Each structure stands twice: as structure tokens, then as C-alpha cells.
Coordinates of C-alpha atoms in Angstrom, one line a residue:
Chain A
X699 CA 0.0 0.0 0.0
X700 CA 1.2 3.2 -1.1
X701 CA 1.8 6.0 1.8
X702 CA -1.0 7.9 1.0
X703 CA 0.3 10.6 3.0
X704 CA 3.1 11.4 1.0
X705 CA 0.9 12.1 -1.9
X706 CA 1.0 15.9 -2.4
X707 CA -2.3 17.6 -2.2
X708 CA -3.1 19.6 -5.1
X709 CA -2.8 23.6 -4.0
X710 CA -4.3 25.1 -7.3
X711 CA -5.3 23.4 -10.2
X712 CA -6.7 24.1 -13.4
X713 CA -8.7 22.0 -15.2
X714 CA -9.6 22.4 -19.0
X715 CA -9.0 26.4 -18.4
X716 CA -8.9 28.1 -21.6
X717 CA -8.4 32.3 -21.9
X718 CA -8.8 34.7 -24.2
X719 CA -7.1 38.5 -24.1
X720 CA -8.1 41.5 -26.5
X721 CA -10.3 39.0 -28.6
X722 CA -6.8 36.4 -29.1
X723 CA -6.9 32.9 -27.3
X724 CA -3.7 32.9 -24.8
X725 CA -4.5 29.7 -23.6
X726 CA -6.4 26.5 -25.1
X727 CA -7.8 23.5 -22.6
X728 CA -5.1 23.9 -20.1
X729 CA -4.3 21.2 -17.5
X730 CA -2.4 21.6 -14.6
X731 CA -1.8 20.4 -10.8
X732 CA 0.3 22.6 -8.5
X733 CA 0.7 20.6 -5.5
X734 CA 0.6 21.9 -1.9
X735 CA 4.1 22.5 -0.6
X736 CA 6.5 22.1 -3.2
X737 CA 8.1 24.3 -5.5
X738 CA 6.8 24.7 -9.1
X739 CA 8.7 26.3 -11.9
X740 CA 6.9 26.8 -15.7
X741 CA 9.0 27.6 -18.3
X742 CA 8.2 29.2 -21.4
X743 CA 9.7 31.8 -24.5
X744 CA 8.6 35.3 -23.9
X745 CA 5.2 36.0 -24.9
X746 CA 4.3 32.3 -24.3
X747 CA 1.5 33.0 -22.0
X748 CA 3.3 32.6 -18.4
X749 CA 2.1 35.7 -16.8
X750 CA -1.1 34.9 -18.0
X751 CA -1.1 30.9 -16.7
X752 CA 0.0 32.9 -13.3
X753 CA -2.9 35.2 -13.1
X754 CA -5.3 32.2 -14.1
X755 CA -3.8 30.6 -11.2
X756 CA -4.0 33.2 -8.7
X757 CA -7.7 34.4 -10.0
X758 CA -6.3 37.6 -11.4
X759 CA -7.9 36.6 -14.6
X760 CA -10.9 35.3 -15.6
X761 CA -10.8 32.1 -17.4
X762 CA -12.7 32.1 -20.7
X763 CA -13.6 28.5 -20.3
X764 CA -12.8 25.8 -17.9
X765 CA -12.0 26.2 -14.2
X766 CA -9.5 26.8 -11.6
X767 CA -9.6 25.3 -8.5
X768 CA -7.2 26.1 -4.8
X769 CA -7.3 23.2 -2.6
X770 CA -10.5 21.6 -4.5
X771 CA -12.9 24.3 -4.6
X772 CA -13.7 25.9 -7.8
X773 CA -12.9 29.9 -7.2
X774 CA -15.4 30.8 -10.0
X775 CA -17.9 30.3 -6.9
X776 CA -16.1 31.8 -4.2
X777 CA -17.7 33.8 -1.8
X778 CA -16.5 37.4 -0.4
X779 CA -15.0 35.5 2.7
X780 CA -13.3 33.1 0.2
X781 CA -11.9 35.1 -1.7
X782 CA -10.6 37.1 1.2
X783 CA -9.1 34.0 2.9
X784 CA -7.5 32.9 -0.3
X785 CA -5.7 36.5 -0.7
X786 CA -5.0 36.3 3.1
X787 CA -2.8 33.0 2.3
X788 CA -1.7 34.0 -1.0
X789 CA 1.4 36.4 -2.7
X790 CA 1.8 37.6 -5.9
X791 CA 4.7 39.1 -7.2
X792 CA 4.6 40.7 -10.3
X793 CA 6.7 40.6 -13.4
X794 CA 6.8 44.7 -13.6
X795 CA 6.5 44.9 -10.0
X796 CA 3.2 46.9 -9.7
X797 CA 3.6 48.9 -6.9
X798 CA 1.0 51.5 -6.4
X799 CA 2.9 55.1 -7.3
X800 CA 0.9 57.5 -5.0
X801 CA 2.3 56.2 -2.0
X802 CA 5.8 55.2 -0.3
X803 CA 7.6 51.8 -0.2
X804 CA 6.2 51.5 3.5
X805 CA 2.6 51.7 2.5
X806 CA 3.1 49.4 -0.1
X807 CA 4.6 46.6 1.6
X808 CA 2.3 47.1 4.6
X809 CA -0.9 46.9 2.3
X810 CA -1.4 43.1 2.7
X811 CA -1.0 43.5 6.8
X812 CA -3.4 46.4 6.7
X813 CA -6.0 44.3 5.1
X814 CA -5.4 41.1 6.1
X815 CA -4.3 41.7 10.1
X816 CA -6.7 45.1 10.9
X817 CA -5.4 44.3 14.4
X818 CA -2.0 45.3 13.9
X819 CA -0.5 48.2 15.7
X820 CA 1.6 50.7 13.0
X821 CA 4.4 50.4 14.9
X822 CA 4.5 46.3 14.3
X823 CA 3.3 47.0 10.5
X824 CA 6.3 49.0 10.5
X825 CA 8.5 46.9 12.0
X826 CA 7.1 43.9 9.9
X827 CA 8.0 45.8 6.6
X828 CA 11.3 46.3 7.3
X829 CA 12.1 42.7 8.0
X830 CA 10.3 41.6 5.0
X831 CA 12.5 44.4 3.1
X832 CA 15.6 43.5 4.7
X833 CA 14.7 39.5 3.9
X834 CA 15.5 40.6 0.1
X835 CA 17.9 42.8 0.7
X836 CA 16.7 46.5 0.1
X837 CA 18.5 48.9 2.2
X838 CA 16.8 52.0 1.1
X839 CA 14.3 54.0 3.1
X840 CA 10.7 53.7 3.6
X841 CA 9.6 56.9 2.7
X842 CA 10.2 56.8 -1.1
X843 CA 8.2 56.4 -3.5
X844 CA 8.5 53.9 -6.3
X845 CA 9.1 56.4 -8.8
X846 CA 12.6 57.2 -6.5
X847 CA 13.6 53.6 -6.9
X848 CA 15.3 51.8 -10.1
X849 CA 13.4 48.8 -11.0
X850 CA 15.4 46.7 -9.2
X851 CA 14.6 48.3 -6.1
X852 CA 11.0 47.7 -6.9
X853 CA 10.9 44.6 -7.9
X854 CA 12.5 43.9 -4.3
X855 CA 9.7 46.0 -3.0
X856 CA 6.9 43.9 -4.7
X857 CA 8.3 41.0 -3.5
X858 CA 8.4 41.6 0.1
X859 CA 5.2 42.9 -0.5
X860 CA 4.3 39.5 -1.2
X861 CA 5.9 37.8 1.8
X862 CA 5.1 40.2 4.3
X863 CA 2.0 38.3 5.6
X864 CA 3.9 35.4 5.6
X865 CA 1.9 33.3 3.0
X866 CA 1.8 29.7 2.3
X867 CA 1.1 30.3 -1.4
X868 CA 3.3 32.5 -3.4
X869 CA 3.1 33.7 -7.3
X870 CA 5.9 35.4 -8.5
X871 CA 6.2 35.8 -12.1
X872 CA 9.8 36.4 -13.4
X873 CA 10.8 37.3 -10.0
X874 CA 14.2 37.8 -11.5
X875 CA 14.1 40.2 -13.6
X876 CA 15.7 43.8 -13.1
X877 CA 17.7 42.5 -10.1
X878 CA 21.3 42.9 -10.0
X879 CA 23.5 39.5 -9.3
X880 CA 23.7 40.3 -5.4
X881 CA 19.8 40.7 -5.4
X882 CA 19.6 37.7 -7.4
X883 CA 21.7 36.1 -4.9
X884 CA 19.0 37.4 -1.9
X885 CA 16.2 36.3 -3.6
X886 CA 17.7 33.0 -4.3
X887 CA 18.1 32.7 -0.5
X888 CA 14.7 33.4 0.2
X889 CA 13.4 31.5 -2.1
X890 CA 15.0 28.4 -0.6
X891 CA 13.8 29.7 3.0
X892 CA 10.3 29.5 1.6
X893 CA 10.9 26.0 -0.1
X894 CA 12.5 24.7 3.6
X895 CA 9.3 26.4 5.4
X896 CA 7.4 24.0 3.1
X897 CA 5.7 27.5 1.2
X898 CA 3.9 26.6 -2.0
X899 CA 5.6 28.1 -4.3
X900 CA 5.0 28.7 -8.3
X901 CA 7.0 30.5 -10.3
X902 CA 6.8 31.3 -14.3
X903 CA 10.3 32.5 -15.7
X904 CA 12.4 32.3 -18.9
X905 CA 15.5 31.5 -16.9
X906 CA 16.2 28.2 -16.6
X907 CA 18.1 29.0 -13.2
X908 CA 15.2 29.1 -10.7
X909 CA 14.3 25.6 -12.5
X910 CA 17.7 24.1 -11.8
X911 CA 18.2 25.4 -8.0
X912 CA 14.1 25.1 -6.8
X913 CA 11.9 22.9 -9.1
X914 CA 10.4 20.5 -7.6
X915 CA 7.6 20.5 -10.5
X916 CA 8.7 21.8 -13.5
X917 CA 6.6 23.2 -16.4
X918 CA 6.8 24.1 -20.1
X919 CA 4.6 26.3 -22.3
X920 CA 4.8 26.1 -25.5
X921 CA 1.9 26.3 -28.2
X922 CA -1.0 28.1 -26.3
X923 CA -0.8 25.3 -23.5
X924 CA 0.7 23.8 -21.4
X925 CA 2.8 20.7 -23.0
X926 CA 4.6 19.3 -20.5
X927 CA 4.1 19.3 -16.2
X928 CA 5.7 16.9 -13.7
X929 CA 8.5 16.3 -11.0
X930 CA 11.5 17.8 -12.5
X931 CA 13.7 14.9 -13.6
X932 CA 10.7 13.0 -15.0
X933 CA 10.0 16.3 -17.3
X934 CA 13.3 16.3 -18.5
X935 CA 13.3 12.5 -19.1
X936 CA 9.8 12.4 -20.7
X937 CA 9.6 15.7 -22.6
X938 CA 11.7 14.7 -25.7
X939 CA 10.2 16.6 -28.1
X940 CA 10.0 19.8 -25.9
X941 CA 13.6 20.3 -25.8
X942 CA 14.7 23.1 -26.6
X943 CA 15.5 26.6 -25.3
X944 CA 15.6 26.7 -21.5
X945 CA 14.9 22.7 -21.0
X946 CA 17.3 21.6 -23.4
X947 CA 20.0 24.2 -21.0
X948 CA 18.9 22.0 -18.0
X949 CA 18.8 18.6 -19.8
X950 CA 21.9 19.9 -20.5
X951 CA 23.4 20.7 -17.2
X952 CA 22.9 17.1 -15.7
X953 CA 21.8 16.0 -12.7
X954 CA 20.8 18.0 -9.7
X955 CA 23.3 17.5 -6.7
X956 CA 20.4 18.7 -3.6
X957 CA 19.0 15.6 -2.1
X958 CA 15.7 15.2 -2.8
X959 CA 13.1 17.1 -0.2
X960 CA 10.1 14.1 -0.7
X961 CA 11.9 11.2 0.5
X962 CA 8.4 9.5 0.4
X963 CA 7.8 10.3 -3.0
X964 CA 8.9 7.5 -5.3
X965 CA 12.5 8.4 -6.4
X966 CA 12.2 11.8 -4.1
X967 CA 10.3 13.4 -6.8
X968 CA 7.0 14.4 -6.0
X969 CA 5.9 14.8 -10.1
X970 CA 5.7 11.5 -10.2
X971 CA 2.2 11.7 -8.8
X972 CA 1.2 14.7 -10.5
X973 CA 2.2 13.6 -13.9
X974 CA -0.3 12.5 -15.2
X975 CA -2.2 15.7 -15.0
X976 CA 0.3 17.3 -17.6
X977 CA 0.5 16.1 -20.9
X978 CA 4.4 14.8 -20.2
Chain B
X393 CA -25.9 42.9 -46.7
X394 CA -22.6 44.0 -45.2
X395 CA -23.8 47.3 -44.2
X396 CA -26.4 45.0 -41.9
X397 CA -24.1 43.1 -40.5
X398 CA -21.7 46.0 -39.4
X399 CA -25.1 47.7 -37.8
X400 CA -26.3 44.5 -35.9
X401 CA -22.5 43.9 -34.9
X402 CA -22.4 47.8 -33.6
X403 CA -25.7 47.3 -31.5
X404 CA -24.9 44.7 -29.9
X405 CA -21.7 45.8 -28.9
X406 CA -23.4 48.8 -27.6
X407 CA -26.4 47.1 -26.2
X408 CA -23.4 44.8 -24.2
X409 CA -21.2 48.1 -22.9
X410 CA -24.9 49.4 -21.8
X411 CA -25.5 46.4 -20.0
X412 CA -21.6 46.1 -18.6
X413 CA -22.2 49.8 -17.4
X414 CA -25.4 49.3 -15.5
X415 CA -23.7 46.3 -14.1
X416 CA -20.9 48.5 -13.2
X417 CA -23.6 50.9 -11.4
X418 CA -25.3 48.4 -9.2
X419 CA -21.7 47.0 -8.4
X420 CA -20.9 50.7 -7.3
X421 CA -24.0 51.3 -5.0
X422 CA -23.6 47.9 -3.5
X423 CA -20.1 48.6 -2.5
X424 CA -21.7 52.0 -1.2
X425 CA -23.9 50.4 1.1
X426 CA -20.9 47.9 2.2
X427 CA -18.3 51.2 2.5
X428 CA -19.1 52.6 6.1
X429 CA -20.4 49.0 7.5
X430 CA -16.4 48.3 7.5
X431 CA -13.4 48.7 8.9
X432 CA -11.6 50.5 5.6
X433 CA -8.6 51.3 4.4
X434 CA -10.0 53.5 1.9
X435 CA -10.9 56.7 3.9
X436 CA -7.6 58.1 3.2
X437 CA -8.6 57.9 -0.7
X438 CA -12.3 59.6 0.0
X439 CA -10.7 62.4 2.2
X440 CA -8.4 63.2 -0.6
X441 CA -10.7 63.4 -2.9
X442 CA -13.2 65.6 -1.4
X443 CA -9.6 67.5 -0.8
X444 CA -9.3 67.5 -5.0
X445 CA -13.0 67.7 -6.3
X446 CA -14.4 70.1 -3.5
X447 CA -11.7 72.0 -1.6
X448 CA -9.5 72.6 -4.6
X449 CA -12.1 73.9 -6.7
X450 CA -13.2 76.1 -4.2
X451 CA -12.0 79.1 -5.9
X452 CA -13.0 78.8 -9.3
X453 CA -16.4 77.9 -8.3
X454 CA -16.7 81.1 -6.5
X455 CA -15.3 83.4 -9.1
X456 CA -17.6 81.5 -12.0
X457 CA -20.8 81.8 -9.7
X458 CA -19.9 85.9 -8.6
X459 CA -19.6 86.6 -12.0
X460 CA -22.8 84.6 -13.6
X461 CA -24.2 86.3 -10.4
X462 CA -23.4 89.4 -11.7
X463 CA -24.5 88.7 -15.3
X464 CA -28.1 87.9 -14.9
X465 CA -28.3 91.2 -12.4
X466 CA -26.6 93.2 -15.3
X467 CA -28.9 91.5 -17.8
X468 CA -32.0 91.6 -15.5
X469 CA -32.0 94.9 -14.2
X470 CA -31.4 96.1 -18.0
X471 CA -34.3 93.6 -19.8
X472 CA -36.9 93.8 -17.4
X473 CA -37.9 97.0 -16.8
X474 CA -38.9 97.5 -20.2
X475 CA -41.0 95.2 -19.6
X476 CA -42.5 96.4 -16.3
X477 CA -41.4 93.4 -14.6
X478 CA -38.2 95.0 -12.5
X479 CA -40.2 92.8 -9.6
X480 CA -39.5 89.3 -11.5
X481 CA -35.2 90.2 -10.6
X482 CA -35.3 87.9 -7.1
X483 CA -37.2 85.0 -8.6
X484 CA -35.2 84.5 -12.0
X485 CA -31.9 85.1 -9.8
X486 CA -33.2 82.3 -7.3
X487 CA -34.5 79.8 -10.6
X488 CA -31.6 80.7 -12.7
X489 CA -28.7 80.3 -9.8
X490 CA -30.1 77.7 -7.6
X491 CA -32.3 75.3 -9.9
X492 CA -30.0 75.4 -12.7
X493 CA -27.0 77.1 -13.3
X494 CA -25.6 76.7 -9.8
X495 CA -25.6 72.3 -10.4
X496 CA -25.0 72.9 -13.9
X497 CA -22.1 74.6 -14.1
X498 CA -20.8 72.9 -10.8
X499 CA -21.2 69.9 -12.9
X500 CA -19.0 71.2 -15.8
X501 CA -16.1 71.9 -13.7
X502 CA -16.0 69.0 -11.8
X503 CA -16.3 66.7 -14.9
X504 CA -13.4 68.7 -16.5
X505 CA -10.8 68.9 -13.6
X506 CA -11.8 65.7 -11.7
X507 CA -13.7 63.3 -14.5
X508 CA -10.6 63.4 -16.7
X509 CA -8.3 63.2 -13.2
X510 CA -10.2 60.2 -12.3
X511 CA -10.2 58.8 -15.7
X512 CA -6.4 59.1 -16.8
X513 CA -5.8 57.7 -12.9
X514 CA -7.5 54.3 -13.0
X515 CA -6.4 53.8 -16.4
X516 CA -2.9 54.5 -15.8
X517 CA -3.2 52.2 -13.0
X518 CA -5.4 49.6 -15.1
X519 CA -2.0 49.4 -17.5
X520 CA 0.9 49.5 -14.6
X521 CA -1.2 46.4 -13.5
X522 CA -1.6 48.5 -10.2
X523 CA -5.5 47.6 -10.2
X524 CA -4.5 43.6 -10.4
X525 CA -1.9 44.2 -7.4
X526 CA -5.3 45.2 -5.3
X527 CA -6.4 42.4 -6.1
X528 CA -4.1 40.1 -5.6
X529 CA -3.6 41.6 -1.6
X530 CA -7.5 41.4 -1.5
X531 CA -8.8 44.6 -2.1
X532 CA -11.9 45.0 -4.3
X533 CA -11.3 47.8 -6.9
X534 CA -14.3 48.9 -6.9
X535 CA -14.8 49.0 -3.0
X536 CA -11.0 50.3 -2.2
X537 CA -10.6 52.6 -5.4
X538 CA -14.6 53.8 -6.9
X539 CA -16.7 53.8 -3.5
X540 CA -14.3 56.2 -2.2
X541 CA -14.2 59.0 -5.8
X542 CA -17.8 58.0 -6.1
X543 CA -19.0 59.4 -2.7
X544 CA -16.3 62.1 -2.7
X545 CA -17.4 64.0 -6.3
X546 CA -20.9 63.6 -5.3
X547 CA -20.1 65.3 -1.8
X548 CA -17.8 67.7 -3.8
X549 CA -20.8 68.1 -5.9
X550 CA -23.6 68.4 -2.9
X551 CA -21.2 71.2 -1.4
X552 CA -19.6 73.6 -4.4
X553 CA -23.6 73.6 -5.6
X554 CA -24.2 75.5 -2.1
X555 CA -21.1 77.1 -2.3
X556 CA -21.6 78.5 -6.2
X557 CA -25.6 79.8 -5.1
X558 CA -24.3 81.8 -2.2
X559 CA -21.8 83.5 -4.4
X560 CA -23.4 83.4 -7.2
X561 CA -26.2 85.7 -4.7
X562 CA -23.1 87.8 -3.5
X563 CA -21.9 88.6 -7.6
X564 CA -25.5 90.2 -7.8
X565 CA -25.4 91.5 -4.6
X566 CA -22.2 93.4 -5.6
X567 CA -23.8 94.6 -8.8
X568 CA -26.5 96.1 -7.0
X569 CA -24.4 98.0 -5.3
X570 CA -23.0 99.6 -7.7
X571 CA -26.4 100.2 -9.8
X572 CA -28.6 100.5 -7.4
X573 CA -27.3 100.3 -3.3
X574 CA -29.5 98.4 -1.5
X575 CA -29.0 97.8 2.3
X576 CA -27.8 94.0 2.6
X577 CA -31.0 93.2 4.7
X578 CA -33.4 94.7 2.0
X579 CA -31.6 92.9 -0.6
X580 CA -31.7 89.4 1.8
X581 CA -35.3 89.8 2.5
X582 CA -36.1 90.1 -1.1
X583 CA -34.3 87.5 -1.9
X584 CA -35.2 85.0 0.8
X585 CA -39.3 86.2 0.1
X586 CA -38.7 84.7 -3.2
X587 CA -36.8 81.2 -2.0
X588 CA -38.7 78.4 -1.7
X589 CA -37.3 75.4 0.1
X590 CA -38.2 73.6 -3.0
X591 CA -35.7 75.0 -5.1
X592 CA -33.0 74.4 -3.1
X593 CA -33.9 71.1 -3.0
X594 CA -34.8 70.3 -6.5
X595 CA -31.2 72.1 -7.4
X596 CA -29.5 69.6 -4.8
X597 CA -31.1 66.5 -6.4
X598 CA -29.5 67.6 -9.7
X599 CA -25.9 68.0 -8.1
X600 CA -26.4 64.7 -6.6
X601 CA -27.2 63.0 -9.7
X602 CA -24.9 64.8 -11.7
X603 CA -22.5 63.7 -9.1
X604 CA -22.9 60.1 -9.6
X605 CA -22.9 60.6 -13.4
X606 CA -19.4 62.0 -13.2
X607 CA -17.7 59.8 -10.5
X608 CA -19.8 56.6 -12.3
X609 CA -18.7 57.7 -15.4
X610 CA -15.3 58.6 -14.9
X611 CA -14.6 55.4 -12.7
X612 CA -16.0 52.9 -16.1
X613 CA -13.9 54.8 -18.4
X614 CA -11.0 54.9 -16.5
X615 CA -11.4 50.6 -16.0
X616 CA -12.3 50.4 -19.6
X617 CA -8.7 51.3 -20.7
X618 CA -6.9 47.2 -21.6
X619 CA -3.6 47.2 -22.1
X620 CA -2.3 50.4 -23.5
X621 CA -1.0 54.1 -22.5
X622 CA -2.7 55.7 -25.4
X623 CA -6.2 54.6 -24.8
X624 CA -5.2 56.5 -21.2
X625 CA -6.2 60.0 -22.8
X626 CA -9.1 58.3 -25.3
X627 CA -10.6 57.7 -21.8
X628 CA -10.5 60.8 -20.2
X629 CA -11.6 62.6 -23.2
X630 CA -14.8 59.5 -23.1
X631 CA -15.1 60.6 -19.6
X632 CA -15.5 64.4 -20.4
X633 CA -17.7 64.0 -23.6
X634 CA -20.3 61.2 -21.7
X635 CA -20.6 63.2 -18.3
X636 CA -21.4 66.1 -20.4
X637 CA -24.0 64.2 -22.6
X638 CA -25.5 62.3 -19.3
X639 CA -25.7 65.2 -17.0
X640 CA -28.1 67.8 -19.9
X641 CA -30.1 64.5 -20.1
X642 CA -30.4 64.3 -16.7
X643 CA -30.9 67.9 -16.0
X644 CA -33.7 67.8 -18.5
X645 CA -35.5 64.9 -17.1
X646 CA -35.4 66.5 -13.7
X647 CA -36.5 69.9 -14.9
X648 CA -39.6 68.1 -16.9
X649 CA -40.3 65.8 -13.3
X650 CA -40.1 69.7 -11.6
X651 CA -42.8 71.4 -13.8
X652 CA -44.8 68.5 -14.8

């Protein structure tokens, strides 16, 4: 008998999910599992539809047909209290950061806290913000507004705008981008903090590098859907025709040397479960 | 056959942004009803915009409504006596100030300065994806960013109305002073003898319905704007052209529902 507990429980999945943008389809009967706890990376070329799959996932965008689903219930149908819960537990970082320009860095980080924890004195919101600040490394003040930073400053901001609340699901769409090597090197660092702290964590990029250090899914987009999704090595192994670009780089680089994180799992890798819900 | 097509195509494309509107509209007074039930972290953004729609255009409210003041007393007090009706001066400075032109024009200036502002806002923030990062920390757009400019320009709008009938009353009071000097409590009792409570009231209803037309307005356009930074201006000048069209509707139908 299989441990049933070391089966991963699906965090968000969608099922069937098609979507359409400015009248063009962006997505076409999309399936995809991203379990609870684990690390998921989706690669794709730019203009592939990633940012898009993300915002499906995290109900930023409406599916045109199918339906998305976080821990089994279909958020079409949420409720107000839902849908507040779901955003209490959930990050999203953006790929151009998003932060809102007519207020400071403070009040931008502390936005989740303020809505999420009414209870909260300033003084701890304050104090809350700078740790999640100083988790990615920005060293810059509070009072500044987004126009005052470079985008590399902001994209650090809109990231520990997403952790602040301390979430167990996280979004973060190219969190990469604009970030100098040392903040590369930060956010590297926390995103193996959230991985050890058991976050759920999906990530869409077109750098193979977060797939090679975090994936413990792994992803491809390619043709208006999603082609291939599993545990990392079984992607690699099974996606033949899919490699090329940023997969064939990994296939490339060999074997991971981190020890597995799902000793349960068959072979430590959890996609061997989830498999089957890609097209792999 | 083609021209058919293009015509059915166009009304129901117009039929559906009708219908997206109204939705828009009920979403907005629902969210009303919801804003002041809650503990909410948008009273910053209604303070500050009562701050830009009513403090700011304090001033040129009250030069516009001294000088129209001024203009129907000029006018008046040249017209009517050759008509033998120098007595009619109070009542068509009461009708003219308070039933119409103080909502009226109250209207115009708050659809030009804070209709295209709250226009070219949201849809700047539509394309820097600021709207979606409300969302994704779990703030309703609508409740966090529209409730808050949709009960501040009709406030604004409740407010400068007042605001532009007494001056517009102290532009004519000035010009009487120079034709014709009147003691201020001759001039108030005249005035007041003619006031009905109904046409202050009937002038209020239009700035509060005007009010909602701009904020309403101004708020869909400014979400209507997709992906790009040109279609940022296309919906502020929307904004302008629409308020405009609404609000003489609207000021028509209530002035047929006044002497009906």
C-alpha cells in the first residue's frame, strides 16, 4: 500500500482552463496540478502566456472556459469570505512589480498587513516591513516612492510585498528580472527559505536558473498550452520533443546534486504523482 | 448585406457596454452600502478626494458663480424694466442660480478637472497592472478605489452647488451695489421672500445625480482602458464627452419631473 500521505495535495489546479485576451486565445484546454508545498517552476519563451497561466492561477484573470480550482474548490464560486481568505494566504509578485505610485515603499509593503491583520498596531506593521524588506535585501528607506527607486529596487519592494504576511502560497512571475546579481543572490536565498518552510511556491520565468536550483515541479509552455508538467527529472526525461531553449540548458546541465526534499515520494520526486495531469 | 451586419454587430456591442455599465452601477452602490459597515482602508482615498474635487475647486467655483451672479443682475435689471417686470429680478436670480445654473455649471467643472483626473488615474493604473496588485492583496477595486471617488465627487458636488448659489447671490449683490445700493437686509429679504425650500432642494437632487454621473462615469472609463498608455487619454476625453452628454439628459429629465 502506497503512503498515501506522501501524496501531495493539489494547491491550485486548473482543469480544462482556456483564456482569451483582446479577442486572441492565450490559452487553449489547459491542464495543470500545483501541489501543496512544493516548489513549481513553468517555463516558457517570452510572450508564451506565463504571466497569464500565473494570473489564471491566482484568480487575477478570468478564465474564458474551464475552471481553476485552490485546494478543490472551484474559485469561480467563491464567496467574499473566500476570496478574502484565499488572498489572506496568497502572494503575488509581479513581473513589472506593480507597486501603487501615490504612496511610499512602507505603505506598499504594509498593504497586505493592513488588510489582512486590521489588528496590527503601525508600529509592528512598520517593523514587519522592514524585515520583510531587509529579507530581500533592500536597504533603502521607507519613505520613497516607487518612482525614487530603479526597477530593481521595486521589484524587491513587490516581493516583500508578497511575503510580508507570511503566505503559504506565493506567485511570482519572473521574479528575477531587473535584479542585479547580489539581489539575485537574496532572492535566491529566500526562495530556498520558503521551499525549507514548506511554502507553496509557483514560479513562471524564462530562466532556466530558478528551475535548476528550486523545481520541484517543472513546467513548459509552449503552443498556447501547457505541453509538458511533472517532477522535475521526469519532465526532463519524458519531454523529448520539448527540448529546446531553456529545457534543453537543463537537460543539458545534468543532474541535480540537492537531495531530494520528498523522501516519500517514489525516487524523491514528487511529479511522479502529479504527472499525469500534464500532458508529459 | 454587409452594411447589416456592421449595424447589428455595432448594437450589440453597444447594447453589451450598456449592460456592462449598468452592471458597473449596481456593483458601485452595493459597495456603497458595504463602505461605512467596515473597517476601511479607503478613507484616506475619499478624504483626498473631497480635498481635489471640493476644496480645490473652491475658488474657481466662486469666481464663476460671482460673476454669472453678476450677469443675470446686469442683464436683469437692463431687460426687465422695459417690460415692467423689475419685480421678477429675485425670482429669475433664485430659478436661474439655484435650480440650474448653480448644479449645472458645478457639474461642468468638476467633470473637467476631476472626470478626466479620475479617468487618466484608474487607467494609468489599469495598464501599470496596479488595479490587479489590489487584487491580488484582496482589495476590491471597486470597493478600495470607486466607492471612495464616487461618494467624494458627489459630496464635492452636494457642497460647491451650495457654495456657487451663495456666491453666485453675492456677484449680484455686488452689482446692485453699484447700480442700485440696497442695504444688505433689504436685498436678503427680497431674496429670501422669493426662495422656496423647493428650489433648493430640486437644485440639490441635480448635483447629486450629476455627481454620480461624473464619478460613475469617470470610474467605467477609467477601467475600460486594456492594455495600452494611449487609450489613457481616449478615456479621459470619453469621460469628459459622456458626463457632459448624461448630465443635460439628466438635467432635462429632472426639470420636466419639476414642472410637470
Amino acid at each position: 500500500m502506497p503512503d498515501t500521505n506522501a501524496v501531495p495535495q493539489v494547491a491550485i489546479e486548473l482543469k480544462m482552463v482556456s483564456a482569451d485576451s483582446a479577442g486572441y486565445k492565450v490559452f487553449r484546454d489547459v491542464n495543470v496540478a500545483f501541489p501543496r508545498g512544493r516548489f513549481s517552476v513553468v517555463l516558457g519563451a517570452t510572450g508564451s502566456g506565463k504571466s497569464a497561466l500565473l494570473k489564471l492561477a491566482a484568480g487575477l484573470m478570468v478564465p474564458s472556459g474551464g475552471i481553476v480550482e485552490y485546494l478543490g474548490r472551484d474559485m469561480s464560486r467563491f464567496t467574499r469570505k473566500d476570496e478574502a481568505d484565499f488572498r489572506a494566504h496568497s502572494g503575488f509578485v509581479f513581473q513589472d512589480a506593480a507597486l501603487w505610485a501615490d504612496t511610499n515603499i512602507l505603505n506598499n509593503v504594509a498593504m497586505p498587513l493592513r488588510v489582512h491583520r486590521p489588528w496590527m498596531s503601525q508600529s509592528e506593521i512598520a517593523e514587519s516591513v522592514r524585515l520583510a524588506l531587509k529579507r530581500i535585501g533592500y536597504d533603502e528607506g521607507m519613505g520613497y516612492r516607487p518612482s525614487d527607486l530603479s526597477a530593481g529596487e521595486q521589484k524587491m519592494v513587490s516581493i516583500a510585498r508578497a511575503i510580508v504576511h507570511d503566505p503559504d502560497l506565493i506567485f511570482m512571475d519572473d521574479p528575477g528580472s531587473s535584479l542585479d546579481e547580489d539581489g539575485l543572490e537574496r532572492l535566491y536565498e529566500l526562495l530556498g527559505e520558503l521551499g525549507e518552510a514548506g511554502k507553496t511556491v509557483i514560479v513562471v520565468a524564462n530562466n532556466s536558473e530558478f528551475a535548476y536550483r528550486f523545481a520541484d515541479m517543472l513546467g513548459v509552455i509552449k503552443n498556447e498550452t501547457v505541453v509538458a508538467f511533472g517532477g522535475y527529472d521526469e519532465t526532463l526525461s519524458r519531454a523529448s520533443v520539448e527540448l529546446e531553449g531553456s529545457l534543453a540548458r537543463l537537460k543539458a546541465r545534468g543532474g541535480r546534486s540537492r537531495k531530494p526534499r520528498y523522501p516519500d515520494s517514489p525516487a524523491g520526486d514528487p511529479g511522479s504523482e502529479m504527472s499525469q495531469r500534464g500532458d508529459v | 448585406m454587409n452594411i447589416l451586419v456592421l449595424l447589428g454587430r455595432s448594437a450589440r456591442e453597444k447594447s453589451s457596454r450598456l449592460l456592462y455599465g449598468l452592471g458597473f452601477l449596481q456593483n458601485v452602490i452595493k459597495e456603497t452600502l458595504r463602505f461605512f459597515r467596515k473597517s476601511q482602508v479607503g478613507y484616506k482615498v475619499l478624504i483626498m478626494q473631497i480635498l481635489f474635487t471640493g476644496y480645490e475647486a473652491l475658488t474657481i467655483n466662486a469666481i464663476m458663480a460671482v460673476s454669472i451672479g453678476a450677469a443675470i443682475n446686469v442683464i436683469g435689471t437692463s431687460l426687465l424694466p422695459q417690460f415692467g417686470q423689475s419685480q421678477l429680478m429675485y425670482t429669475i436670480l433664485i430659478i436661474v442660480i439655484t435650480r440650474e445654473l448653480g448644479p449645472l455649471l458645478t457639474a461642468f467643472v468638476i467633470t473637467a478637472r476631476s472626470g478626466t483626473a479620475i479617468a487618466t488615474q484608474l487607467g494609468t493604473m489599469v495598464v501599470s497592472h496596479e488595479i490587479e496588485a489590489y487584487l491580488s492583496v484582496g482589495l476590491n477595486p471597486i470597493s478600495y478605489l470607486v466607492v471612495p471617488r464616487f461618494i467624494g465627487v458627489v459630496v464635492s458636488m452636494l457642497v460647491l452647488t451650495v457654495y456657487f448659489n451663495l456666491f453666485g447671490l453675492l456677484g449680484s449683490f455686488i452689482v446692485v451695489q453699484v447700480f442700485n445700493p440696497t442695504p444688505i437686509s433689504e436685498y436678503l429679504g427680497n431674496l429670501l421672500s422669493q426662495l422656496a425650500v423647493g428650489d433648493v432642494l430640486w437644485g440639490l437632487l441635480k448635483a447629486f445625480v450629476f455627481g454620480v454621473v461624473v464619478s460613475v462615469v469617470s470610474t467605467y472609463q477609467g477601467f475600460s482602458v486594456n492594455k495600452a498608455s494611449t487609450e489613457i487619454p481616449v478615456a479621459g476625453i470619453r469621460a469628459v464627452g459622456q458626463s457632459f452628454i448624461l448630465i443635460i439628459v439628466a438635467d432635462v429629465i429632472i426639470t420636466l419631473m419639476q414642472y410637470a
